[in-house]
Amino acid sequence: MKITSAEFVISNTDVNKCPKTGFPEYAFIGRSNVGKSSLINMLTGNKKLAMTSSTPGKTLLINHFLINKQWYLVDLPGYGYANRSKKGVADIQRVIGSYLENRMEMTCLFVLIDSRLEPQAIDMNFMNWLGENQVPFVIVFTKADKQSKSRTENNIRGYIEKLKEQWEELPPYFITSSLTGVGKDDVLSYIESINISLNKK
Ligand code: GTP
Ligand code: MG
């Protein structure tokens, strides 16, 4: 799929103020600094679309980007940023929770995981919560350019093994780098296939 237009629409903390066009949306979530905003920029080919930063905690709002005037990419705040105040953590959790529980248009959640790391409890707990709450998701391993291919594959294997302890069926997963563009076609084709299946209904 080719992205011919990508435009910022609205940022807010209130799920009731999200766009009411009814278009399907694909939301990106994961720990602070994992590369959510960078991935949105990589997919759309616009480095300035979503704000990125080397300091964790940059994205604090629900951000809607309209793609090809037909569907949305949604940049969500990161979870698990250690330097946030207690209130800050609770506020972010409320924003994320209310979006995931109430947003009917949310078609598939992309859970981003840093491909450099061994399985992290915070990500496992979050994915278990998604399963319990029947939120459909896939996994995206980010920052694949940061280490060797075999290192990435080892880390992914670790995650898959850990997930298998709790899940009978594993979600699809993608390997990406926002620096090199690895994974771009895979992620966009996946979204396209869902969009096509929705249009056929
Ligand atoms: P918050 O909004 O703070 O939750 O972070 P985020 O998940 O949106 O991360 P962001 O996209 O802002 O990226 C965080 C840092 O990682 C930035 O310095 C990016 O340049 C860097 N980064 C993101 N993706 C990649 C990648 O694929 N490769 C490399 N080398 N760096 C990346
Ligand atoms: Mg961000």
PDB file of C-alpha atoms and ligand atoms in Angstrom:
ATOM      1  CA  MET A   1       0.000   0.000   0.000  1.00  0.00           C
ATOM      2  CA  LYS A   2       1.248   3.467  -0.815  1.00  0.00           C
ATOM      3  CA  ILE A   3       0.606   6.293   1.621  1.00  0.00           C
ATOM      4  CA  THR A   4      -0.392   9.305  -0.433  1.00  0.00           C
ATOM      5  CA  SER A   5      -1.532  11.579   2.386  1.00  0.00           C
ATOM      6  CA  ALA A   6      -0.885  11.730   6.106  1.00  0.00           C
ATOM      7  CA  GLU A   7      -2.198  14.598   8.164  1.00  0.00           C
ATOM      8  CA  PHE A   8      -2.337  15.382  11.847  1.00  0.00           C
ATOM      9  CA  VAL A   9      -5.957  15.734  12.985  1.00  0.00           C
ATOM     10  CA  ILE A  10      -6.246  16.147  16.761  1.00  0.00           C
ATOM     11  CA  SER A  11      -4.540  15.474  20.109  1.00  0.00           C
ATOM     12  CA  ASN A  12      -6.427  14.971  23.331  1.00  0.00           C
ATOM     13  CA  THR A  13      -6.719  12.969  26.527  1.00  0.00           C
ATOM     14  CA  ASP A  14     -10.436  12.329  26.180  1.00  0.00           C
ATOM     15  CA  VAL A  15     -11.599   9.377  24.105  1.00  0.00           C
ATOM     16  CA  ASN A  16     -14.920  11.174  23.571  1.00  0.00           C
ATOM     17  CA  LYS A  17     -13.126  13.921  21.680  1.00  0.00           C
ATOM     18  CA  CYS A  18     -11.443  11.570  19.210  1.00  0.00           C
ATOM     19  CA  PRO A  19     -12.601  11.902  15.560  1.00  0.00           C
ATOM     20  CA  LYS A  20     -16.129  10.698  14.888  1.00  0.00           C
ATOM     21  CA  THR A  21     -15.709   9.754  11.237  1.00  0.00           C
ATOM     22  CA  GLY A  22     -15.935   6.033  12.043  1.00  0.00           C
ATOM     23  CA  PHE A  23     -12.806   5.166  10.021  1.00  0.00           C
ATOM     24  CA  PRO A  24     -10.782   2.176  11.255  1.00  0.00           C
ATOM     25  CA  GLU A  25      -7.727   3.031  13.298  1.00  0.00           C
ATOM     26  CA  TYR A  26      -4.433   1.383  14.150  1.00  0.00           C
ATOM     27  CA  ALA A  27      -2.904   2.484  17.419  1.00  0.00           C
ATOM     28  CA  PHE A  28       0.713   2.287  18.526  1.00  0.00           C
ATOM     29  CA  ILE A  29       1.629   1.644  22.125  1.00  0.00           C
ATOM     30  CA  GLY A  30       4.606   0.489  24.171  1.00  0.00           C
ATOM     31  CA  ARG A  31       7.115   1.684  26.728  1.00  0.00           C
ATOM     32  CA  SER A  32       8.264   5.266  26.598  1.00  0.00           C
ATOM     33  CA  ASN A  33      11.088   5.705  24.092  1.00  0.00           C
ATOM     34  CA  VAL A  34      10.442   2.370  22.336  1.00  0.00           C
ATOM     35  CA  GLY A  35       9.935   4.235  19.054  1.00  0.00           C
ATOM     36  CA  LYS A  36       6.162   4.638  18.545  1.00  0.00           C
ATOM     37  CA  SER A  37       6.265   8.131  17.100  1.00  0.00           C
ATOM     38  CA  SER A  38       9.348   7.323  14.993  1.00  0.00           C
ATOM     39  CA  LEU A  39       7.581   4.299  13.511  1.00  0.00           C
ATOM     40  CA  ILE A  40       4.580   6.417  12.520  1.00  0.00           C
ATOM     41  CA  ASN A  41       6.951   8.814  10.788  1.00  0.00           C
ATOM     42  CA  MET A  42       8.776   5.976   9.059  1.00  0.00           C
ATOM     43  CA  LEU A  43       5.540   4.382   7.806  1.00  0.00           C
ATOM     44  CA  THR A  44       4.199   7.667   6.468  1.00  0.00           C
ATOM     45  CA  GLY A  45       7.535   8.867   5.090  1.00  0.00           C
ATOM     46  CA  ASN A  46       7.216  12.127   7.002  1.00  0.00           C
ATOM     47  CA  LYS A  47       9.855  12.679   9.695  1.00  0.00           C
ATOM     48  CA  LYS A  48       7.985  15.633  11.132  1.00  0.00           C
ATOM     49  CA  LEU A  49       4.514  14.128  11.472  1.00  0.00           C
ATOM     50  CA  ALA A  50       4.697  12.719  15.015  1.00  0.00           C
ATOM     51  CA  MET A  51       6.964  14.377  17.556  1.00  0.00           C
ATOM     52  CA  THR A  52       9.886  12.216  18.639  1.00  0.00           C
ATOM     53  CA  SER A  53      12.515  12.702  21.314  1.00  0.00           C
ATOM     54  CA  SER A  54      15.442  10.897  22.889  1.00  0.00           C
ATOM     55  CA  THR A  55      13.954  11.910  26.261  1.00  0.00           C
ATOM     56  CA  PRO A  56      11.241   9.406  27.281  1.00  0.00           C
ATOM     57  CA  GLY A  57       7.722  10.639  27.894  1.00  0.00           C
ATOM     58  CA  LYS A  58       7.391  12.864  24.846  1.00  0.00           C
ATOM     59  CA  THR A  59       3.933  11.731  23.723  1.00  0.00           C
ATOM     60  CA  LEU A  60       1.365  12.437  26.436  1.00  0.00           C
ATOM     61  CA  LEU A  61      -1.809  12.582  24.396  1.00  0.00           C
ATOM     62  CA  ILE A  62      -3.872  10.464  22.018  1.00  0.00           C
ATOM     63  CA  ASN A  63      -2.779  11.702  18.585  1.00  0.00           C
ATOM     64  CA  HIS A  64      -4.809  10.974  15.463  1.00  0.00           C
ATOM     65  CA  PHE A  65      -3.231  11.036  12.001  1.00  0.00           C
ATOM     66  CA  LEU A  66      -5.526  10.612   9.006  1.00  0.00           C
ATOM     67  CA  ILE A  67      -3.979   8.395   6.332  1.00  0.00           C
ATOM     68  CA  ASN A  68      -5.080   8.389   2.691  1.00  0.00           C
ATOM     69  CA  LYS A  69      -8.240  10.123   3.958  1.00  0.00           C
ATOM     70  CA  GLN A  70      -9.604   6.681   4.920  1.00  0.00           C
ATOM     71  CA  TRP A  71      -8.051   5.406   8.120  1.00  0.00           C
ATOM     72  CA  TYR A  72      -6.075   6.593  11.130  1.00  0.00           C
ATOM     73  CA  LEU A  73      -2.743   5.901  12.713  1.00  0.00           C
ATOM     74  CA  VAL A  74      -2.905   6.712  16.426  1.00  0.00           C
ATOM     75  CA  ASP A  75       0.136   7.605  18.518  1.00  0.00           C
ATOM     76  CA  LEU A  76      -0.474   6.807  22.184  1.00  0.00           C
ATOM     77  CA  PRO A  77       1.537   7.846  25.256  1.00  0.00           C
ATOM     78  CA  GLY A  78       4.180   5.394  26.423  1.00  0.00           C
ATOM     79  CA  TYR A  79       3.834   3.354  29.583  1.00  0.00           C
ATOM     80  CA  GLY A  80       6.561   2.494  32.058  1.00  0.00           C
ATOM     81  CA  TYR A  81       8.541   5.707  32.197  1.00  0.00           C
ATOM     82  CA  ALA A  82      10.387   5.461  35.534  1.00  0.00           C
ATOM     83  CA  ASN A  83      10.803   9.179  36.136  1.00  0.00           C
ATOM     84  CA  ARG A  84       7.121  10.020  36.080  1.00  0.00           C
ATOM     85  CA  SER A  85       5.379  11.075  39.255  1.00  0.00           C
ATOM     86  CA  LYS A  86       2.746   8.763  40.724  1.00  0.00           C
ATOM     87  CA  LYS A  87       0.049  11.082  39.479  1.00  0.00           C
ATOM     88  CA  GLY A  88       1.699  11.211  36.054  1.00  0.00           C
ATOM     89  CA  VAL A  89       1.663   7.410  35.797  1.00  0.00           C
ATOM     90  CA  ALA A  90      -1.969   7.246  36.914  1.00  0.00           C
ATOM     91  CA  ASP A  91      -2.987   9.954  34.421  1.00  0.00           C
ATOM     92  CA  ILE A  92      -1.323   8.155  31.515  1.00  0.00           C
ATOM     93  CA  GLN A  93      -2.831   4.826  32.536  1.00  0.00           C
ATOM     94  CA  ARG A  94      -6.267   6.423  32.617  1.00  0.00           C
ATOM     95  CA  VAL A  95      -5.824   7.874  29.126  1.00  0.00           C
ATOM     96  CA  ILE A  96      -4.573   4.571  27.687  1.00  0.00           C
ATOM     97  CA  GLY A  97      -7.157   2.462  29.542  1.00  0.00           C
ATOM     98  CA  SER A  98     -10.130   4.560  28.534  1.00  0.00           C
ATOM     99  CA  TYR A  99      -8.996   4.655  24.902  1.00  0.00           C
ATOM    100  CA  LEU A 100      -8.500   0.879  24.715  1.00  0.00           C
ATOM    101  CA  GLU A 101     -11.715   0.064  26.532  1.00  0.00           C
ATOM    102  CA  ASN A 102     -14.001   2.511  24.756  1.00  0.00           C
ATOM    103  CA  ARG A 103     -12.719   3.295  21.305  1.00  0.00           C
ATOM    104  CA  MET A 104     -14.836   1.183  18.956  1.00  0.00           C
ATOM    105  CA  GLU A 105     -12.843   2.293  15.895  1.00  0.00           C
ATOM    106  CA  MET A 106      -9.623   0.816  17.341  1.00  0.00           C
ATOM    107  CA  THR A 107      -9.146  -2.050  14.892  1.00  0.00           C
ATOM    108  CA  CYS A 108      -5.723  -3.360  15.819  1.00  0.00           C
ATOM    109  CA  LEU A 109      -3.260  -2.332  18.493  1.00  0.00           C
ATOM    110  CA  PHE A 110       0.441  -2.472  17.634  1.00  0.00           C
ATOM    111  CA  VAL A 111       2.409  -3.247  20.784  1.00  0.00           C
ATOM    112  CA  LEU A 112       5.962  -2.029  20.284  1.00  0.00           C
ATOM    113  CA  ILE A 113       8.797  -3.847  21.987  1.00  0.00           C
ATOM    114  CA  ASP A 114      12.477  -2.920  21.947  1.00  0.00           C
ATOM    115  CA  SER A 115      14.244  -5.693  20.009  1.00  0.00           C
ATOM    116  CA  ARG A 116      17.426  -5.121  22.042  1.00  0.00           C
ATOM    117  CA  LEU A 117      15.926  -6.366  25.273  1.00  0.00           C
ATOM    118  CA  GLU A 118      15.116  -9.670  26.888  1.00  0.00           C
ATOM    119  CA  PRO A 119      11.455 -10.134  27.865  1.00  0.00           C
ATOM    120  CA  GLN A 120      10.373  -7.328  30.182  1.00  0.00           C
ATOM    121  CA  ALA A 121       7.753  -7.886  32.868  1.00  0.00           C
ATOM    122  CA  ILE A 122       6.015  -4.616  32.069  1.00  0.00           C
ATOM    123  CA  ASP A 123       5.428  -5.644  28.440  1.00  0.00           C
ATOM    124  CA  MET A 124       4.340  -9.165  29.372  1.00  0.00           C
ATOM    125  CA  ASN A 125       1.902  -7.787  31.953  1.00  0.00           C
ATOM    126  CA  PHE A 126       0.514  -5.322  29.470  1.00  0.00           C
ATOM    127  CA  MET A 127      -0.033  -7.996  26.808  1.00  0.00           C
ATOM    128  CA  ASN A 128      -1.714 -10.229  29.372  1.00  0.00           C
ATOM    129  CA  TRP A 129      -4.026  -7.381  30.253  1.00  0.00           C
ATOM    130  CA  LEU A 130      -4.846  -6.970  26.543  1.00  0.00           C
ATOM    131  CA  GLY A 131      -5.670 -10.661  26.313  1.00  0.00           C
ATOM    132  CA  GLU A 132      -7.911 -10.539  29.367  1.00  0.00           C
ATOM    133  CA  ASN A 133      -9.699  -7.508  27.953  1.00  0.00           C
ATOM    134  CA  GLN A 134      -9.940  -8.950  24.440  1.00  0.00           C
ATOM    135  CA  VAL A 135      -8.069  -6.126  22.786  1.00  0.00           C
ATOM    136  CA  PRO A 136      -6.793  -7.351  19.392  1.00  0.00           C
ATOM    137  CA  PHE A 137      -3.058  -6.754  19.030  1.00  0.00           C
ATOM    138  CA  VAL A 138       0.083  -7.595  17.115  1.00  0.00           C
ATOM    139  CA  ILE A 139       3.697  -7.108  18.188  1.00  0.00           C
ATOM    140  CA  VAL A 140       6.292  -4.877  16.568  1.00  0.00           C
ATOM    141  CA  PHE A 141       9.935  -5.332  17.547  1.00  0.00           C
ATOM    142  CA  THR A 142      11.604  -1.940  17.087  1.00  0.00           C
ATOM    143  CA  LYS A 143      15.134  -0.604  16.635  1.00  0.00           C
ATOM    144  CA  ALA A 144      16.370  -3.681  14.752  1.00  0.00           C
ATOM    145  CA  ASP A 145      19.228  -1.596  13.317  1.00  0.00           C
ATOM    146  CA  LYS A 146      20.795  -1.285  16.761  1.00  0.00           C
ATOM    147  CA  GLN A 147      22.269  -4.788  16.884  1.00  0.00           C
ATOM    148  CA  SER A 148      23.108  -7.810  14.737  1.00  0.00           C
ATOM    149  CA  LYS A 149      20.371  -9.803  13.065  1.00  0.00           C
ATOM    150  CA  SER A 150      21.171 -12.868  15.165  1.00  0.00           C
ATOM    151  CA  ARG A 151      20.949 -10.848  18.384  1.00  0.00           C
ATOM    152  CA  THR A 152      17.539  -9.539  17.319  1.00  0.00           C
ATOM    153  CA  GLU A 153      16.370 -13.041  16.467  1.00  0.00           C
ATOM    154  CA  ASN A 154      17.582 -14.376  19.815  1.00  0.00           C
ATOM    155  CA  ASN A 155      15.722 -11.705  21.737  1.00  0.00           C
ATOM    156  CA  ILE A 156      12.555 -12.288  19.745  1.00  0.00           C
ATOM    157  CA  ARG A 157      12.805 -16.013  20.373  1.00  0.00           C
ATOM    158  CA  GLY A 158      12.993 -15.218  24.094  1.00  0.00           C
ATOM    159  CA  TYR A 159       9.784 -13.215  23.898  1.00  0.00           C
ATOM    160  CA  ILE A 160       8.001 -15.872  21.866  1.00  0.00           C
ATOM    161  CA  GLU A 161       8.966 -18.574  24.364  1.00  0.00           C
ATOM    162  CA  LYS A 162       7.723 -16.451  27.234  1.00  0.00           C
ATOM    163  CA  LEU A 163       4.445 -15.689  25.458  1.00  0.00           C
ATOM    164  CA  LYS A 164       3.929 -19.368  24.721  1.00  0.00           C
ATOM    165  CA  GLU A 165       3.883 -20.037  28.468  1.00  0.00           C
ATOM    166  CA  GLN A 166       0.636 -18.075  28.672  1.00  0.00           C
ATOM    167  CA  TRP A 167      -0.870 -18.126  25.194  1.00  0.00           C
ATOM    168  CA  GLU A 168      -2.030 -20.952  23.010  1.00  0.00           C
ATOM    169  CA  GLU A 169      -2.042 -18.807  19.922  1.00  0.00           C
ATOM    170  CA  LEU A 170       0.554 -16.129  19.358  1.00  0.00           C
ATOM    171  CA  PRO A 171      -0.174 -12.797  17.713  1.00  0.00           C
ATOM    172  CA  PRO A 172       1.581 -11.935  14.445  1.00  0.00           C
ATOM    173  CA  TYR A 173       4.798  -9.996  14.873  1.00  0.00           C
ATOM    174  CA  PHE A 174       6.918  -7.641  12.804  1.00  0.00           C
ATOM    175  CA  ILE A 175      10.547  -6.554  12.950  1.00  0.00           C
ATOM    176  CA  THR A 176      11.174  -2.890  12.179  1.00  0.00           C
ATOM    177  CA  SER A 177      13.741  -0.152  12.101  1.00  0.00           C
ATOM    178  CA  SER A 178      12.646   3.437  11.752  1.00  0.00           C
ATOM    179  CA  LEU A 179      16.190   4.276  10.772  1.00  0.00           C
ATOM    180  CA  THR A 180      16.537   1.888   7.825  1.00  0.00           C
ATOM    181  CA  GLY A 181      12.871   1.349   6.946  1.00  0.00           C
ATOM    182  CA  VAL A 182      13.000  -2.391   7.610  1.00  0.00           C
ATOM    183  CA  GLY A 183       9.490  -3.755   8.150  1.00  0.00           C
ATOM    184  CA  LYS A 184       7.683  -0.857   6.508  1.00  0.00           C
ATOM    185  CA  ASP A 185       6.118  -2.914   3.721  1.00  0.00           C
ATOM    186  CA  ASP A 186       5.163  -5.721   6.106  1.00  0.00           C
ATOM    187  CA  VAL A 187       3.318  -3.425   8.500  1.00  0.00           C
ATOM    188  CA  LEU A 188       1.582  -1.476   5.736  1.00  0.00           C
ATOM    189  CA  SER A 189       0.520  -4.665   3.920  1.00  0.00           C
ATOM    190  CA  TYR A 190      -0.919  -6.002   7.154  1.00  0.00           C
ATOM    191  CA  ILE A 191      -2.958  -2.839   7.688  1.00  0.00           C
ATOM    192  CA  GLU A 192      -4.072  -2.917   4.080  1.00  0.00           C
ATOM    193  CA  SER A 193      -5.275  -6.496   4.391  1.00  0.00           C
ATOM    194  CA  ILE A 194      -7.425  -5.557   7.391  1.00  0.00           C
ATOM    195  CA  ASN A 195      -8.784  -2.481   5.624  1.00  0.00           C
ATOM    196  CA  ILE A 196      -9.755  -4.644   2.649  1.00  0.00           C
ATOM    197  CA  SER A 197     -11.464  -7.215   4.867  1.00  0.00           C
ATOM    198  CA  LEU A 198     -13.416  -4.444   6.634  1.00  0.00           C
ATOM    199  CA  ASN A 199     -14.581  -2.956   3.342  1.00  0.00           C
ATOM    200  CA  LYS A 200     -15.874  -6.335   2.241  1.00  0.00           C
ATOM    201  CA  LYS A 201     -18.146  -6.678   5.243  1.00  0.00           C
TER     202      LYS A 201
HETATM  203  P1  GTP B   1       7.401   8.464  23.973  1.00  0.00           P
HETATM  204  O1  GTP B   1       6.539   9.333  23.109  1.00  0.00           O
HETATM  205  O2  GTP B   1       8.275   9.248  24.861  1.00  0.00           O
HETATM  206  O3  GTP B   1       6.641   7.399  24.676  1.00  0.00           O
HETATM  207  O4  GTP B   1       8.469   7.698  23.011  1.00  0.00           O
HETATM  208  P2  GTP B   1       8.248   6.986  21.605  1.00  0.00           P
HETATM  209  O5  GTP B   1       7.950   5.550  21.835  1.00  0.00           O
HETATM  210  O6  GTP B   1       7.300   7.736  20.752  1.00  0.00           O
HETATM  211  O7  GTP B   1       9.730   7.040  20.987  1.00  0.00           O
HETATM  212  P3  GTP B   1      10.299   8.004  19.865  1.00  0.00           P
HETATM  213  O8  GTP B   1       9.738   7.641  18.538  1.00  0.00           O
HETATM  214  O9  GTP B   1      10.176   9.416  20.310  1.00  0.00           O
HETATM  215  O10 GTP B   1      11.824   7.534  19.824  1.00  0.00           O
HETATM  216  C1  GTP B   1      12.634   7.562  20.986  1.00  0.00           C
HETATM  217  C2  GTP B   1      14.106   7.635  20.581  1.00  0.00           C
HETATM  218  O11 GTP B   1      14.491   6.424  19.920  1.00  0.00           O
HETATM  219  C3  GTP B   1      14.414   8.750  19.581  1.00  0.00           C
HETATM  220  O12 GTP B   1      15.692   9.273  19.905  1.00  0.00           O
HETATM  221  C4  GTP B   1      14.444   8.036  18.239  1.00  0.00           C
HETATM  222  O13 GTP B   1      15.282   8.668  17.291  1.00  0.00           O
HETATM  223  C5  GTP B   1      14.985   6.687  18.621  1.00  0.00           C
HETATM  224  N1  GTP B   1      14.492   5.615  17.718  1.00  0.00           N
HETATM  225  C6  GTP B   1      13.216   5.281  17.503  1.00  0.00           C
HETATM  226  N2  GTP B   1      13.099   4.257  16.632  1.00  0.00           N
HETATM  227  C7  GTP B   1      14.366   3.935  16.277  1.00  0.00           C
HETATM  228  C8  GTP B   1      14.928   2.940  15.394  1.00  0.00           C
HETATM  229  O14 GTP B   1      14.245   2.133  14.751  1.00  0.00           O
HETATM  230  N3  GTP B   1      16.292   2.911  15.314  1.00  0.00           N
HETATM  231  C9  GTP B   1      17.104   3.756  16.011  1.00  0.00           C
HETATM  232  N4  GTP B   1      18.422   3.630  15.878  1.00  0.00           N
HETATM  233  N5  GTP B   1      16.599   4.708  16.844  1.00  0.00           N
HETATM  234  C10 GTP B   1      15.256   4.791  16.979  1.00  0.00           C
HETATM  235 MG    MG B   2       6.084   9.319  21.169  1.00  0.00          MG
END
